[in-house]
PDB file of N, CA and C in Angstrom:
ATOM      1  N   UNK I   1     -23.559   3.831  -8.828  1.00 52.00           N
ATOM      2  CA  UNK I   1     -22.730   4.999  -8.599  1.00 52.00           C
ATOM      3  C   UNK I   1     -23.068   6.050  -9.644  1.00 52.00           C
ATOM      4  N   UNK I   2     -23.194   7.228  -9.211  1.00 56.00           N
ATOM      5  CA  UNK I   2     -23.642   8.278  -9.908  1.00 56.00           C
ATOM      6  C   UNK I   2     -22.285   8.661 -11.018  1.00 56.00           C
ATOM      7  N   UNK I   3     -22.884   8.840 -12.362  1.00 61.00           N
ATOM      8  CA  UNK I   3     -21.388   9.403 -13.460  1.00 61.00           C
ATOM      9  C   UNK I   3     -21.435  10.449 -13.138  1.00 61.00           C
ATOM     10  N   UNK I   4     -19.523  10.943 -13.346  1.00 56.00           N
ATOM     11  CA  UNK I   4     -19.538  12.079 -12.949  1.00 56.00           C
ATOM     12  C   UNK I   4     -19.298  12.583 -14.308  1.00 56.00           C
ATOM     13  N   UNK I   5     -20.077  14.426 -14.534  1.00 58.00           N
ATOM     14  CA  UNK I   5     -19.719  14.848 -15.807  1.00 58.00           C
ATOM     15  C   UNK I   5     -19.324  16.276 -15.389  1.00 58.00           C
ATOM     16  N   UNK I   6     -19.075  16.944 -16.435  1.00 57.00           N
ATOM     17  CA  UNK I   6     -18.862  18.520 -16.207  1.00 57.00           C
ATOM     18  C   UNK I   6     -17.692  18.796 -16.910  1.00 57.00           C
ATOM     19  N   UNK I   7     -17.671  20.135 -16.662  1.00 57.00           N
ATOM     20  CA  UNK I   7     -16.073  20.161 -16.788  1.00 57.00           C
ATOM     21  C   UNK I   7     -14.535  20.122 -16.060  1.00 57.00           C
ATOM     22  N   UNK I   8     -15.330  19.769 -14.237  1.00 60.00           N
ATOM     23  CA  UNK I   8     -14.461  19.731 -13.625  1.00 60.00           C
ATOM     24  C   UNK I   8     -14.119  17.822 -13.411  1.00 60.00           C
ATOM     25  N   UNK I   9     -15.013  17.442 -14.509  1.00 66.00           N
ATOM     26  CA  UNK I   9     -15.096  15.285 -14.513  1.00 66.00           C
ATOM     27  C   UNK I   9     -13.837  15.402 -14.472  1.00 66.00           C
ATOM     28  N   UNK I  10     -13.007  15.543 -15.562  1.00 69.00           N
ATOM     29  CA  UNK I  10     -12.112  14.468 -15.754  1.00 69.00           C
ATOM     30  C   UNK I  10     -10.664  14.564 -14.213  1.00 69.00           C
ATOM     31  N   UNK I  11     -10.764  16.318 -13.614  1.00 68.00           N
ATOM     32  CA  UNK I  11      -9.892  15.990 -12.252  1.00 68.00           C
ATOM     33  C   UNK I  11     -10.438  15.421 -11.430  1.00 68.00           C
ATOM     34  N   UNK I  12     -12.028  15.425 -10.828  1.00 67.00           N
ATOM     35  CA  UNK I  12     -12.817  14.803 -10.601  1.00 67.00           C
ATOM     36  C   UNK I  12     -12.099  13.363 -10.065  1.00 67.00           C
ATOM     37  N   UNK I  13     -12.565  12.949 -11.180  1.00 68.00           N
ATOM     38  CA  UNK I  13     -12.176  11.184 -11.450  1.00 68.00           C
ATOM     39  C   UNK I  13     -10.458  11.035 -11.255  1.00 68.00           C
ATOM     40  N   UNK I  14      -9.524  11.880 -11.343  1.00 61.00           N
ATOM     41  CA  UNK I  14      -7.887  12.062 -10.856  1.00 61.00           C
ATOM     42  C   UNK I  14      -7.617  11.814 -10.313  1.00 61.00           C
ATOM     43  N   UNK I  15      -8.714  12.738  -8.795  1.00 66.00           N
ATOM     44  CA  UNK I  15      -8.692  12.491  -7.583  1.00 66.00           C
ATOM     45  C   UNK I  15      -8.420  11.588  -6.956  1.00 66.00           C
ATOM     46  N   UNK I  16      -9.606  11.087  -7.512  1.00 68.00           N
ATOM     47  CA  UNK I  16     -10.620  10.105  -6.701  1.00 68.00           C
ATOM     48  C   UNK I  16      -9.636   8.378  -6.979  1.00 68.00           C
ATOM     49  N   UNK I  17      -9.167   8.548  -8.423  1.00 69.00           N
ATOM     50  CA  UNK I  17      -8.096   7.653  -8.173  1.00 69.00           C
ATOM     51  C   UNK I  17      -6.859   7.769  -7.089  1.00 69.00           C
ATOM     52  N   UNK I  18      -6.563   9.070  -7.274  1.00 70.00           N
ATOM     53  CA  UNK I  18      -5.253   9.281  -6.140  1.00 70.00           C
ATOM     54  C   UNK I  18      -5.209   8.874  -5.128  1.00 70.00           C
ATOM     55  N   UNK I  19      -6.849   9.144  -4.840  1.00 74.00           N
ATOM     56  CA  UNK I  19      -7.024   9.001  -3.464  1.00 74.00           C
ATOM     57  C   UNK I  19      -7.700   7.392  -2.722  1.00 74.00           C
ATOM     58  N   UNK I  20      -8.228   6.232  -4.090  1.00 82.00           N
ATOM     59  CA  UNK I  20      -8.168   5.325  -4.020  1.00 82.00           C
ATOM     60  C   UNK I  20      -6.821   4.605  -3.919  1.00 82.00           C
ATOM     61  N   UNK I  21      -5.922   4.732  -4.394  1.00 84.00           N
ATOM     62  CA  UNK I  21      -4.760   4.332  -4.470  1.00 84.00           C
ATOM     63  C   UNK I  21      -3.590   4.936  -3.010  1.00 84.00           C
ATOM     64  N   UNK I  22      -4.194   6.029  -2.557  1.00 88.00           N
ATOM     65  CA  UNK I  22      -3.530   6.243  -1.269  1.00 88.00           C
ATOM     66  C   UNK I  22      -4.161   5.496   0.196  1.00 88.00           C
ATOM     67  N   UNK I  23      -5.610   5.114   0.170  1.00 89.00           N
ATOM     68  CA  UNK I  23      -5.966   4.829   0.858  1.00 89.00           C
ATOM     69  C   UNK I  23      -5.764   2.829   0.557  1.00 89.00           C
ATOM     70  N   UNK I  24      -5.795   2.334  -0.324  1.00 90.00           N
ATOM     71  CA  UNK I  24      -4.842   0.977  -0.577  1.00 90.00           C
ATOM     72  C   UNK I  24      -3.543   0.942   0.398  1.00 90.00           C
ATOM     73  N   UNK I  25      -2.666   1.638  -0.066  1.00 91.00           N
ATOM     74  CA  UNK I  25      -1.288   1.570   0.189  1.00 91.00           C
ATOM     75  C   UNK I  25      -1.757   2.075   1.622  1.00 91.00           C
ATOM     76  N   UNK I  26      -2.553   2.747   2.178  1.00 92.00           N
ATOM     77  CA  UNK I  26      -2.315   2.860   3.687  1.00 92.00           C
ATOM     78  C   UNK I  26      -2.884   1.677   4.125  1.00 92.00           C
ATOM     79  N   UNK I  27      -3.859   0.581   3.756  1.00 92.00           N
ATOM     80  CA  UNK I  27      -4.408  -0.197   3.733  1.00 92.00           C
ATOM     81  C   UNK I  27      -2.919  -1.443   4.355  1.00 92.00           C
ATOM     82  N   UNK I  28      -2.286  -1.445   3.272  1.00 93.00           N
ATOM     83  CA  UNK I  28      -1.180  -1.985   3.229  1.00 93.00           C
ATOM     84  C   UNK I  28      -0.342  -1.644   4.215  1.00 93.00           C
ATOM     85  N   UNK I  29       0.399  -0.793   4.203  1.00 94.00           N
ATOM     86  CA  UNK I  29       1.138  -0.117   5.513  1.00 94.00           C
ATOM     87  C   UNK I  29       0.780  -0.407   7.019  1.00 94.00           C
ATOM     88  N   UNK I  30      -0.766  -0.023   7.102  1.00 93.00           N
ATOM     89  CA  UNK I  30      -1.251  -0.914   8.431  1.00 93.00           C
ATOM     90  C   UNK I  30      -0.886  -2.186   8.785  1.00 93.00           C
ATOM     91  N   UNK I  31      -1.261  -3.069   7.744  1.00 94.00           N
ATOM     92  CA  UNK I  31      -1.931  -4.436   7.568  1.00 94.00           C
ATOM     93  C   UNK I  31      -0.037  -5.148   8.287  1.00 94.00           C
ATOM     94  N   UNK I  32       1.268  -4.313   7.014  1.00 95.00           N
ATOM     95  CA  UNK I  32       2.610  -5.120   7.353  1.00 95.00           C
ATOM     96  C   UNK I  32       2.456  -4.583   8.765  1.00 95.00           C
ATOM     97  N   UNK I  33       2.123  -3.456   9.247  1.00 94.00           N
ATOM     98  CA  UNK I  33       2.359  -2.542  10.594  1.00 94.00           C
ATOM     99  C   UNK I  33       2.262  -3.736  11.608  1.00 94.00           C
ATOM    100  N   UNK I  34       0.905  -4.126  11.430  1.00 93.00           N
ATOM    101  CA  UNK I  34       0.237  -5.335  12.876  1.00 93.00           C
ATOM    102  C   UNK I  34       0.922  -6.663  12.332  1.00 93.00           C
ATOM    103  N   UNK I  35       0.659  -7.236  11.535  1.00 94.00           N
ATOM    104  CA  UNK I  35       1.797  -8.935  11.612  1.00 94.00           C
ATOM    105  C   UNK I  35       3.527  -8.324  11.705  1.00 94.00           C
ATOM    106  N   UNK I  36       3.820  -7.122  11.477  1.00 94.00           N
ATOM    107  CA  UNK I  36       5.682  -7.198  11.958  1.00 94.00           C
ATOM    108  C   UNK I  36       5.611  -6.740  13.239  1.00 94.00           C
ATOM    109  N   UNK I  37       4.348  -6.666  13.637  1.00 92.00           N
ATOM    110  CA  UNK I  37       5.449  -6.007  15.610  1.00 92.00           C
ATOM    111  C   UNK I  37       5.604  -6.770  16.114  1.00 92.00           C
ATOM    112  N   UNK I  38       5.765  -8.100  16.078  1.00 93.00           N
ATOM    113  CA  UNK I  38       6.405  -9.190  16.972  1.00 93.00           C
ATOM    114  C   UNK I  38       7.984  -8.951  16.717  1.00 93.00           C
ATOM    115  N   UNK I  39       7.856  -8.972  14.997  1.00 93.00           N
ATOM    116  CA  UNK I  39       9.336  -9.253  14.892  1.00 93.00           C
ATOM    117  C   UNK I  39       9.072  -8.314  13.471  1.00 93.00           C
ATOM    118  N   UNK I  40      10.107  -7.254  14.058  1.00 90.00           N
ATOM    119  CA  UNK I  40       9.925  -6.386  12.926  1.00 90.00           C
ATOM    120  C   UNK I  40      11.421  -6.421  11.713  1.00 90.00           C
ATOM    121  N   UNK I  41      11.497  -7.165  11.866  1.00 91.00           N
ATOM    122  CA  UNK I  41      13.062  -7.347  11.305  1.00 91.00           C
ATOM    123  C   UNK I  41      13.084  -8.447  10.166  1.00 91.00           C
ATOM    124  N   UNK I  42      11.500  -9.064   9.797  1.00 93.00           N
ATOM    125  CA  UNK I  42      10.912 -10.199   9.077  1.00 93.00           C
ATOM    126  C   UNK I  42      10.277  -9.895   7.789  1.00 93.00           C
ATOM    127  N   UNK I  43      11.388 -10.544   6.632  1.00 97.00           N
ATOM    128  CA  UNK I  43      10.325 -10.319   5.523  1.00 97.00           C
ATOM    129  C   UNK I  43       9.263 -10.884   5.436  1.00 97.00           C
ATOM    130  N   UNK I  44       8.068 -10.270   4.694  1.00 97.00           N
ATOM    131  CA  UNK I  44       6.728 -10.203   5.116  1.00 97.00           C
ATOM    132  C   UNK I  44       6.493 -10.709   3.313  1.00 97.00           C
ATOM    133  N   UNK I  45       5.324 -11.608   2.699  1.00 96.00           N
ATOM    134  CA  UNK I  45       4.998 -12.166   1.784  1.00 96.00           C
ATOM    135  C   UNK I  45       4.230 -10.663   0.819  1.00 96.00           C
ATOM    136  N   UNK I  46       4.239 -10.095   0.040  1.00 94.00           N
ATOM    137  CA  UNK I  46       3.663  -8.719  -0.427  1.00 94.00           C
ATOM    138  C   UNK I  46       1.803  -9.893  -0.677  1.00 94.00           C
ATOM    139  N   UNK I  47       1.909 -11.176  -1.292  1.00 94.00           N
ATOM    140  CA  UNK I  47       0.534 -11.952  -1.559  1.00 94.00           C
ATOM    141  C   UNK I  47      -0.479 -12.292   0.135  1.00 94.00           C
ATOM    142  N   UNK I  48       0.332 -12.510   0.597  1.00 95.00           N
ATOM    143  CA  UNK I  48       0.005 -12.510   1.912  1.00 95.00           C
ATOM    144  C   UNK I  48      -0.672 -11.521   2.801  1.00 95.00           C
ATOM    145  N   UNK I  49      -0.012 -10.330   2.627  1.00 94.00           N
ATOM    146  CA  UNK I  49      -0.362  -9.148   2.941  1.00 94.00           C
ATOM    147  C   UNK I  49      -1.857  -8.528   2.258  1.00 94.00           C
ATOM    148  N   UNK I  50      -1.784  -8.865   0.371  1.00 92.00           N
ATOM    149  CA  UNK I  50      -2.521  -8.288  -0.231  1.00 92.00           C
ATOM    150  C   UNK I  50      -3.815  -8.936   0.273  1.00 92.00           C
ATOM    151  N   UNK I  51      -3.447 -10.746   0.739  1.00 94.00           N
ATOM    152  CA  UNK I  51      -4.800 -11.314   1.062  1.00 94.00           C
ATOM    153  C   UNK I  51      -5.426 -10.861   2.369  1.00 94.00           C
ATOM    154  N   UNK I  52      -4.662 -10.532   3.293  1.00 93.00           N
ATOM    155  CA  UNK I  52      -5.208  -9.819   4.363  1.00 93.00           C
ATOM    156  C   UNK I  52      -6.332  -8.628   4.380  1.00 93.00           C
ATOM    157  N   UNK I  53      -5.625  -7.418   3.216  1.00 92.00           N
ATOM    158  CA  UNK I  53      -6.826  -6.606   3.100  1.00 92.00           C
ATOM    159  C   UNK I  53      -7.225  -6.397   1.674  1.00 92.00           C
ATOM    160  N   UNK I  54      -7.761  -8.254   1.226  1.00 91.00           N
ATOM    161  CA  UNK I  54      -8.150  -7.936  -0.025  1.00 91.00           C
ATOM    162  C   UNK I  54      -7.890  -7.037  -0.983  1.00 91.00           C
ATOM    163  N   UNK I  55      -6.713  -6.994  -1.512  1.00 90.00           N
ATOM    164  CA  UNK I  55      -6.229  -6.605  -2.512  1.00 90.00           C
ATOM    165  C   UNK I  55      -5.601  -7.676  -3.662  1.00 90.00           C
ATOM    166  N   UNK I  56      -5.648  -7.637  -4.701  1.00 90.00           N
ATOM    167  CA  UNK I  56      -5.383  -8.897  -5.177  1.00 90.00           C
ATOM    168  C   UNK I  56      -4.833  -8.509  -6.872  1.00 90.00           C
ATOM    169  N   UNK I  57      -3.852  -9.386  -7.090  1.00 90.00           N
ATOM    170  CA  UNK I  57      -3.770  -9.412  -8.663  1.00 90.00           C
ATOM    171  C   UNK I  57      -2.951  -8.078  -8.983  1.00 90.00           C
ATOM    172  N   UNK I  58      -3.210  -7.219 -10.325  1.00 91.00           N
ATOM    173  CA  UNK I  58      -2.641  -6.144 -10.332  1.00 91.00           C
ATOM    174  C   UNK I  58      -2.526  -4.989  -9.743  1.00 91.00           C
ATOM    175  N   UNK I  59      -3.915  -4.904  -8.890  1.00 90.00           N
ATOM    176  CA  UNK I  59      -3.978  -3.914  -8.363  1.00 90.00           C
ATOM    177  C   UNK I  59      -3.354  -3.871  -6.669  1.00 90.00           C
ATOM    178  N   UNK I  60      -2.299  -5.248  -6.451  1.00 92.00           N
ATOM    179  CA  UNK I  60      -1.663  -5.605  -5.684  1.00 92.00           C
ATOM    180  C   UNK I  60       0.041  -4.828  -5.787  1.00 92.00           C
ATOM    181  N   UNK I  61       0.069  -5.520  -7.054  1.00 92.00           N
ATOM    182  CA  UNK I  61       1.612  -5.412  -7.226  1.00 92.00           C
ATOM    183  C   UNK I  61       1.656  -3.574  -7.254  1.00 92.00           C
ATOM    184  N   UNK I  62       0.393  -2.682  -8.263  1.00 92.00           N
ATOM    185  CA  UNK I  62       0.406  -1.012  -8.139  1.00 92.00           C
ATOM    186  C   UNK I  62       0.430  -0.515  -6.801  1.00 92.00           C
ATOM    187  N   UNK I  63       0.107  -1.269  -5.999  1.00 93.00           N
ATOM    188  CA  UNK I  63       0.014  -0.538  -4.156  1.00 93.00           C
ATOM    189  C   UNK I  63       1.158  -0.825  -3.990  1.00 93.00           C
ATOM    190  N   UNK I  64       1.863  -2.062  -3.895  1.00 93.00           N
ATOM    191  CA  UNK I  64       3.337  -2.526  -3.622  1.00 93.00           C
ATOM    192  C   UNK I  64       3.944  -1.873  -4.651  1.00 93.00           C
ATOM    193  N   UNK I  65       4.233  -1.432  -5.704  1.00 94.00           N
ATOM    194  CA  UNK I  65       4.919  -0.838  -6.075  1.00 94.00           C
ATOM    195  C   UNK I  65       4.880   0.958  -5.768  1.00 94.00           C
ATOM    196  N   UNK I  66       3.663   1.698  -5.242  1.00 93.00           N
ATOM    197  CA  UNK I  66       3.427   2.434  -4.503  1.00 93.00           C
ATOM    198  C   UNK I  66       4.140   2.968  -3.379  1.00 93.00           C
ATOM    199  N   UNK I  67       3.816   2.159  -2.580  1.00 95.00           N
ATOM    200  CA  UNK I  67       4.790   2.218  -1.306  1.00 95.00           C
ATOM    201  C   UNK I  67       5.572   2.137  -1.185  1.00 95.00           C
ATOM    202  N   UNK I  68       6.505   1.273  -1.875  1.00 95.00           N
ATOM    203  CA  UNK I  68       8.032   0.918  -2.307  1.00 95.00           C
ATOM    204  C   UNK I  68       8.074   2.802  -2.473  1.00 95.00           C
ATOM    205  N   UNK I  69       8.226   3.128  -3.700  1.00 94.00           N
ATOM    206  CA  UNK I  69       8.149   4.106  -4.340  1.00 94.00           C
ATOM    207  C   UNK I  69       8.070   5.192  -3.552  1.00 94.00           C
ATOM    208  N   UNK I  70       7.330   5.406  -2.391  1.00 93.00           N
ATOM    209  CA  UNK I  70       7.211   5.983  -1.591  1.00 93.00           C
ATOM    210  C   UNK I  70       8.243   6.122  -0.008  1.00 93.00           C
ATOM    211  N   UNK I  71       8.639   4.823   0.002  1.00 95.00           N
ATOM    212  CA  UNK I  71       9.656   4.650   0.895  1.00 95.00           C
ATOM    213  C   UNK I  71       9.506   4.197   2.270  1.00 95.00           C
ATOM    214  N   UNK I  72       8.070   3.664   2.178  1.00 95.00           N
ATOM    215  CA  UNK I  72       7.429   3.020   3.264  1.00 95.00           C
ATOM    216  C   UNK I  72       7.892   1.720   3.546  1.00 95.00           C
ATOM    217  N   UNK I  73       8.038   1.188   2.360  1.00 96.00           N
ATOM    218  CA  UNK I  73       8.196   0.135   2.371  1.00 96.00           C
ATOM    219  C   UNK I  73       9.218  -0.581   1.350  1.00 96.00           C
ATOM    220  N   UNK I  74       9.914  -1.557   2.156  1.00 96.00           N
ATOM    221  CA  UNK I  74      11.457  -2.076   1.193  1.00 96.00           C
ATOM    222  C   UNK I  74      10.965  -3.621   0.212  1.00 96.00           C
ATOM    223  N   UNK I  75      11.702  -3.805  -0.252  1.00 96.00           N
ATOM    224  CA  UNK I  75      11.266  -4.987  -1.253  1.00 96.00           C
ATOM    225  C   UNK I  75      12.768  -5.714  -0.852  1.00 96.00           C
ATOM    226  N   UNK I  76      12.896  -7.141  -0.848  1.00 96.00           N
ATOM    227  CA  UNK I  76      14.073  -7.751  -1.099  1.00 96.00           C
ATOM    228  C   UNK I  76      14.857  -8.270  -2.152  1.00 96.00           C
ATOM    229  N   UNK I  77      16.364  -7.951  -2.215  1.00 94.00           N
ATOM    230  CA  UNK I  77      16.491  -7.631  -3.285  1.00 94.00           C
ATOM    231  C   UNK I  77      16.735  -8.899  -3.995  1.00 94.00           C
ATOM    232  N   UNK I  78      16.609 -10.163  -3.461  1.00 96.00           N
ATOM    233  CA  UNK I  78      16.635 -11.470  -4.248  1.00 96.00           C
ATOM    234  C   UNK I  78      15.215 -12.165  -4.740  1.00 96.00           C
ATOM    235  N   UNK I  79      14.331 -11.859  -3.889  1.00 95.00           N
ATOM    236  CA  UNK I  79      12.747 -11.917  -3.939  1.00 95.00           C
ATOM    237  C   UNK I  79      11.822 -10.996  -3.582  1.00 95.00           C
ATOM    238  N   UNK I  80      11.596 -10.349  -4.651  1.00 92.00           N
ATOM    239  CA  UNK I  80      10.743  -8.882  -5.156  1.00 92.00           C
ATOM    240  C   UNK I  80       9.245  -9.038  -4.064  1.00 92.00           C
ATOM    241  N   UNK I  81       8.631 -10.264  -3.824  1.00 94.00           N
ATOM    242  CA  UNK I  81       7.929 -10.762  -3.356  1.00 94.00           C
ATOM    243  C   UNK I  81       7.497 -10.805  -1.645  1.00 94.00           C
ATOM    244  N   UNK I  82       8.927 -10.339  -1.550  1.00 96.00           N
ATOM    245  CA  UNK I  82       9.113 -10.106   0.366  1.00 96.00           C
ATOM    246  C   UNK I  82       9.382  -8.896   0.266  1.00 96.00           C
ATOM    247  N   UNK I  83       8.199  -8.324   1.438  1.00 97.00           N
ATOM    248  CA  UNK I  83       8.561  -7.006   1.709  1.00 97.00           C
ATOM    249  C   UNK I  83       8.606  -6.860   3.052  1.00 97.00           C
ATOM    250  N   UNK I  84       9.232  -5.709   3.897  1.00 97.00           N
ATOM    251  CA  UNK I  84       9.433  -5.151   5.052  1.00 97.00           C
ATOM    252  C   UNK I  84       9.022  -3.555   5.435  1.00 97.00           C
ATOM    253  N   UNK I  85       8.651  -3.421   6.600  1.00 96.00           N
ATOM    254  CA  UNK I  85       8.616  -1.848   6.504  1.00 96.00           C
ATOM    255  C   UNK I  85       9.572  -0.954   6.628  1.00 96.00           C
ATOM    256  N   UNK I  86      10.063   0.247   6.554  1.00 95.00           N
ATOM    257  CA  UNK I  86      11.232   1.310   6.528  1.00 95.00           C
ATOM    258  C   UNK I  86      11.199   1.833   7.619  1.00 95.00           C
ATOM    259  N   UNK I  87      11.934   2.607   8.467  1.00 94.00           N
ATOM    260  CA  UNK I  87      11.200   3.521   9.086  1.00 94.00           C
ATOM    261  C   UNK I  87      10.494   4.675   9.470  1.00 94.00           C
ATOM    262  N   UNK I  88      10.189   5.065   7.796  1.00 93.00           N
ATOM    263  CA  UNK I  88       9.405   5.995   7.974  1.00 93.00           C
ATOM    264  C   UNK I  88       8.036   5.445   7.729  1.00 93.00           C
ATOM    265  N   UNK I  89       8.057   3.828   7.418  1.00 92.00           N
ATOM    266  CA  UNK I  89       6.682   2.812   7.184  1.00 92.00           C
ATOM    267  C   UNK I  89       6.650   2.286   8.936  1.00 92.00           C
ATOM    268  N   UNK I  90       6.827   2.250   9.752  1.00 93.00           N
ATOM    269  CA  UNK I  90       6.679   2.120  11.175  1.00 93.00           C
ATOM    270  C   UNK I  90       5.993   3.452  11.612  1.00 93.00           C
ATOM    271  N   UNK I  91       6.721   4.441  11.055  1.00 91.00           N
ATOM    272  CA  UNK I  91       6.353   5.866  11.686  1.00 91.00           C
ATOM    273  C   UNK I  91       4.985   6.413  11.282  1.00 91.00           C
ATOM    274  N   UNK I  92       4.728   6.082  10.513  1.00 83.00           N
ATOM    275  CA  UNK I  92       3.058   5.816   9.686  1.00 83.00           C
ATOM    276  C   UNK I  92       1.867   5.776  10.574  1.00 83.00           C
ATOM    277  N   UNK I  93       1.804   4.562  10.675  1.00 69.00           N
ATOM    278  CA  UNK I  93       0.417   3.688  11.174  1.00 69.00           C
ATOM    279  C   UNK I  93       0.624   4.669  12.945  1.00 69.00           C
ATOM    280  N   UNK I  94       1.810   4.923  13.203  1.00 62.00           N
ATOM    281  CA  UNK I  94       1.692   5.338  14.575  1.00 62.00           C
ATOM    282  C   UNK I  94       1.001   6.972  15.256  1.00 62.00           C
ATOM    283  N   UNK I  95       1.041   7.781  13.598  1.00 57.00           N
ATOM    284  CA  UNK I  95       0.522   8.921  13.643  1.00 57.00           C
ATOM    285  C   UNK I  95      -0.892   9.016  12.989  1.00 57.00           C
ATOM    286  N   UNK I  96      -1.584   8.155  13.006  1.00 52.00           N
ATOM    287  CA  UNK I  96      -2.589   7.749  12.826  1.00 52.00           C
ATOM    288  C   UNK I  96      -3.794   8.668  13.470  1.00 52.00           C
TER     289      UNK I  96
END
């Protein structure tokens, strides 16, 4: 991968995180989208999910905490670990 320099590097590289980290969490959003339409009313494993579209470890829990954050997606409040979508996380994947 080519370094980036200049003086416009360091937003550059801002971006490009922002926009790694938005395209994760849509990653995510899809992924709960297709295993909840049977039963959308089902907490969903956040490890489970991450293994689906390879996401893993910390850079698991920053997407899930992402989306949360965002309001896509709910967390439960006895096990941080189960998540569900909202409905503005249904309304998502459908305007695709």
């Amino acid at each position: 991968m080519a370094r980036i320099t200049g003086l416009g590097a360091p937003r550059l590289r801002w971006a490009l995180l922002v926009l790694d980290r938005l395209a994760l969490a849509m990653n995510v959003v899809s992924a709960l989208h297709d295993v909840s339409r049977r039963n959308p009313a089902s907490w969903r494993r956040i490890s489970a999910i991450g293994a689906r579209t390879d996401i893993m470890g910390d850079r698991r829990e920053r997407v899930a905490y992402d989306v949360v954050t965002a309001g896509l997606v709910e967390r439960h409040v006895d096990d941080v670990s189960l998540v569900m979508l909202t409905h503005q996380g249904w309304a998502l994947p459908a305007t695709k």
